Amino acid sequence: MSSQTTTLPTAPPADSLSLGELAARHGLTVSGARPPLGTYITQLWSRRHFITAFATARLTAQYSQAKLGQVWQLMTPLLNATVYFFIFGILMDTAKHVPDFVPFLVTGVFIWTFTANSITAGTRAVSGNIGLVRALHFPRAALPIGLALQQLQQLMFSMGALAVILMCFGEFPKPSWLLAVPALALQAVFSTGIAMAVARLAARTPDIAQLTPFLLRTWMYVSGVMWSIPVVLKRMELPEAVVLALRCNPVAVYIDLVRFALIDSYTRAQLPPHVWALALGWAVLFGVGGFVYFWKAEEQYGRG
Amino acid sequence: MAETTIDRPARPADPTRAGDTAAGRTPTVVVDDVHITYKVNGAKTGRGAATAALSRILSRRPRKDGGREVHAVRGVSFAAYKGEAIGLIGSNGSGKSTLLKAIAGLLPTARGRIYTHGQPSLLGVNAALMGDLTGERNVVLGGLAMGMTRDEVHARYDEIVDFSGINEKGDFISLPMRTYSSGMGARLRFSIAAAKSHDVLLIDEALATGDAGFQRRSQERIAELREEAGTVFLVSHSNSAITTTCDRALWLESGTLRMDGPAKEVVAAYEAFTRKK
């Protein structure tokens, strides 16, 4: 390398300034450098309309090829709940241990689906939008956030369906239903954070996308989506630490909170201790952590 | 890297460039002794490829052996100024597109630095924005992604669609973008990106894809963008596109800058070189 520079005494920049000095004098910045965190957040905020438009566009495009179109927004969660009801309610007879089994199950499935789908979408946030990433400059965090927002919009459809199911089973709207709002908001922050973390992992190692379905399925079975953690564990005599870990699992916490808000027979006694603090803690930890982790590799997305 | 030393002193363009700097014009892109290398995974295939891949994922150590390095750009330096349209020419694999991607900040440089004024935008022809979405949605999303406000996007929407000419043969803008031909997709992308004035616009062969009418419109639009005090880079294999659109040209050959000067002279030298070959 040194030989090259020495053979070029007359090469540009010949006149007084070196290229680096020229760039510095006119305030040019290094291309492709990662902006500082504060600037990044400002940039992201200025693209908020892009994020919402992206989420809505994806949501409507999702079923654009189906004959029934947007009806699937409601059909998909309902069919999911039906399958789980058939297996766990009828075949495995979990229902007899849990009062109000159908509202219990459907709430669990819908809340779980939100987090699971956000994570799955996160694994393809960069690779699935590579055209956008290579063509236009915007903070890349807009992609996993937009995809998580899409899932949140999807969840709103599911919650509408859930309200109808609840009323069919004799649960009518009451003030405690409002508790579902902060619970879902915290869950949304938590899910978005994980989506951002897996988006970075999968952008570097695409194989993560192949692995996630298995991890997610395991996570679902330990999160008490279709069975009650306290009821089942009472019969199994597991060490106290394992029980506590299972009950403090973030998804279990969010599911419990929404069940507590919506279902009469689901009482405070079934919630783990300090449940709101846990819900907030998981949201802050994963929300902030996932965001910073994603930002740390901002300059690398879409390269190569 | 030895080739660099052979090529460089032969470059005849230095006087022009020195004149540019002396005239006190504002630089928008400064490329300072840039080297770009690609690391190619899986160039060595055969026995043990899967286990090698697995150990590569598990150990985060950079590999010394497995991958191969391709040295695509070797020590290129130049400065581009406000209002210039610069054509990049050279045979296939000479590093033109690689250099463009690096200026756009999409490829890291192995050595040297690229300084830019604002954020350069790269227009390639291949990738569509989002295939499942309609052209309409892509116009709005593309505009918002570039940092336009909702109002700006709506104000410019008709202009963008008319410019792209997508609706000339029926209502194509309301169809998903995956149903577009590659030419139509490229036209819409160019129209979206050209709707905003960029400090630096990088175009990779976009002009070659459209039909004659679109090519004429895009040349006019590039001229407008230059007047709005931006710099335009154009990679093209069409020498006539370079001479009609650009005033300056860079000739790259195997990753080194062969010549830098007025477009007509550089293209003439390049043509003479290709004929000799």
XYZ file of C-alpha atoms in Angstrom, chain B residues 58-262:
205
model
C -21.055 -21.016 15.877
C -17.641 -19.418 16.091
C -17.822 -15.707 15.448
C -14.138 -15.617 14.531
C -13.423 -14.179 11.104
C -12.267 -16.918 8.783
C -8.773 -16.863 7.405
C -9.179 -19.671 4.920
C -12.785 -20.619 3.932
C -14.073 -17.529 2.103
C -12.490 -15.851 -0.873
C -11.915 -12.166 -1.268
C -12.706 -10.320 -4.442
C -10.965 -6.974 -4.729
C -13.602 -5.083 -6.743
C -12.428 -1.490 -6.385
C -8.733 -0.695 -5.997
C -7.768 2.734 -4.786
C -10.176 5.071 -6.555
C -10.060 8.788 -5.701
C -12.082 11.683 -7.086
C -14.285 14.549 -6.004
C -17.706 15.311 -7.492
C -19.215 18.774 -7.381
C -22.626 20.357 -7.172
C -24.477 20.404 -10.466
C -22.360 17.755 -12.144
C -23.719 14.721 -13.942
C -21.062 12.049 -13.921
C -21.142 8.940 -16.040
C -19.372 5.765 -14.968
C -18.203 3.588 -17.828
C -16.123 0.458 -18.129
C -16.489 -3.153 -19.160
C -18.508 -5.678 -17.152
C -17.046 -6.380 -13.743
C -14.935 -3.247 -13.669
C -16.431 -2.148 -10.352
C -18.886 0.551 -11.484
C -21.949 -0.718 -9.636
C -19.870 -1.634 -6.606
C -18.513 1.890 -6.396
C -22.025 3.286 -6.726
C -23.309 1.085 -3.903
C -20.448 2.209 -1.713
C -21.216 5.884 -2.388
C -24.820 5.153 -1.422
C -23.526 3.748 1.866
C -24.761 0.244 1.109
C -21.331 -1.396 0.939
C -18.519 -0.903 3.428
C -15.143 0.208 2.144
C -12.183 -2.007 2.995
C -9.839 0.989 2.993
C -10.222 4.685 2.280
C -13.282 6.796 2.872
C -16.255 8.161 1.021
C -17.616 11.508 2.159
C -20.987 12.706 0.969
C -23.184 15.740 1.320
C -26.508 14.475 2.645
C -27.676 10.985 1.905
C -27.125 9.728 -1.650
C -29.982 7.699 -3.080
C -29.332 4.704 -5.268
C -31.684 3.769 -8.040
C -31.183 0.255 -9.287
C -33.327 -1.448 -11.881
C -33.766 -4.892 -10.429
C -35.500 -4.756 -7.097
C -39.103 -3.694 -6.927
C -40.222 -1.854 -3.819
C -42.834 -4.238 -2.410
C -44.201 -6.747 -4.880
C -47.406 -7.581 -3.021
C -48.533 -3.990 -2.834
C -50.172 -2.025 -5.585
C -48.267 0.646 -7.474
C -50.402 3.223 -5.641
C -49.300 2.003 -2.241
C -45.705 1.828 -3.378
C -45.785 5.442 -4.504
C -47.086 6.544 -1.097
C -44.748 4.254 0.842
C -41.719 5.168 -1.247
C -42.428 8.862 -0.792
C -42.879 8.487 2.963
C -39.765 6.315 3.233
C -37.747 9.033 1.522
C -38.891 11.407 4.218
C -41.664 13.281 2.426
C -44.678 14.222 4.525
C -48.141 12.798 3.804
C -49.212 16.096 2.256
C -46.159 16.257 0.012
C -46.793 12.713 -1.175
C -50.439 13.426 -1.968
C -49.530 16.679 -3.713
C -46.988 14.878 -5.883
C -48.897 11.627 -6.395
C -50.411 12.449 -9.808
C -47.147 13.890 -11.010
C -45.282 10.700 -10.068
C -47.816 8.402 -11.714
C -48.003 10.523 -14.863
C -44.250 10.699 -15.083
C -43.858 6.931 -14.804
C -46.348 6.456 -17.611
C -47.615 3.324 -15.832
C -51.226 4.235 -16.563
C -50.676 4.848 -20.271
C -51.992 1.389 -21.124
C -54.812 1.124 -18.610
C -55.173 1.251 -14.856
C -51.965 -0.536 -13.887
C -51.227 1.595 -10.866
C -53.912 -0.230 -8.859
C -52.356 -3.647 -9.595
C -49.756 -5.280 -7.348
C -46.221 -4.385 -8.379
C -45.286 -8.047 -8.865
C -47.493 -8.062 -11.949
C -45.427 -5.312 -13.583
C -42.868 -5.981 -16.252
C -39.300 -5.210 -15.180
C -39.357 -2.076 -17.316
C -42.558 -0.812 -15.681
C -41.181 -1.505 -12.202
C -37.981 0.360 -12.981
C -39.933 3.305 -14.362
C -42.100 3.588 -11.288
C -39.082 3.366 -9.007
C -37.276 6.048 -10.938
C -40.355 8.259 -10.834
C -40.731 7.852 -7.076
C -37.082 8.561 -6.358
C -36.926 11.453 -8.803
C -39.971 13.108 -7.202
C -37.799 14.375 -4.406
C -34.724 16.441 -5.098
C -31.728 14.569 -3.769
C -28.370 16.012 -2.957
C -26.809 13.071 -4.730
C -28.714 10.728 -7.024
C -27.075 7.495 -8.166
C -28.594 5.741 -11.154
C -27.635 2.218 -12.152
C -28.645 1.569 -15.758
C -32.147 2.933 -15.165
C -32.273 4.781 -18.442
C -31.595 1.710 -20.520
C -34.809 -0.024 -19.422
C -37.558 2.391 -20.352
C -38.880 2.917 -23.840
C -37.803 5.875 -25.965
C -40.447 8.207 -24.522
C -39.527 7.402 -20.954
C -35.825 7.749 -21.673
C -36.394 11.249 -22.991
C -38.502 12.203 -19.948
C -35.943 10.820 -17.524
C -33.136 12.708 -19.237
C -35.131 15.895 -18.791
C -35.787 15.050 -15.161
C -32.093 14.379 -14.520
C -31.299 17.780 -16.008
C -33.854 19.336 -13.634
C -32.410 17.507 -10.655
C -28.982 18.861 -11.531
C -30.353 22.377 -11.677
C -31.774 21.840 -8.199
C -28.117 21.787 -7.190
C -27.698 18.035 -6.890
C -25.115 15.698 -8.318
C -26.113 12.786 -10.515
C -24.095 9.636 -11.096
C -25.070 7.373 -13.946
C -23.802 3.881 -14.645
C -24.576 2.791 -18.164
C -23.291 0.627 -20.954
C -24.904 2.936 -23.449
C -22.211 5.387 -24.493
C -24.774 7.673 -26.096
C -26.724 7.870 -22.820
C -23.526 8.947 -21.083
C -22.612 11.625 -23.626
C -26.134 13.099 -23.811
C -26.808 13.073 -20.061
C -23.430 13.615 -18.456
C -20.790 16.291 -18.706
C -18.091 14.349 -16.927
C -17.195 10.676 -17.072
C -15.115 8.262 -15.034
C -13.725 5.202 -16.757
C -13.128 2.255 -14.486
C -11.178 -0.796 -15.570
C -10.625 -3.785 -13.236
C -11.356 -1.647 -10.225
C -9.002 1.216 -11.002
C -9.784 4.655 -12.361
C -8.452 4.695 -15.924
C -9.564 8.158 -16.901
C -11.515 11.082 -15.478
C -12.552 14.036 -17.621
C -15.175 15.530 -19.962
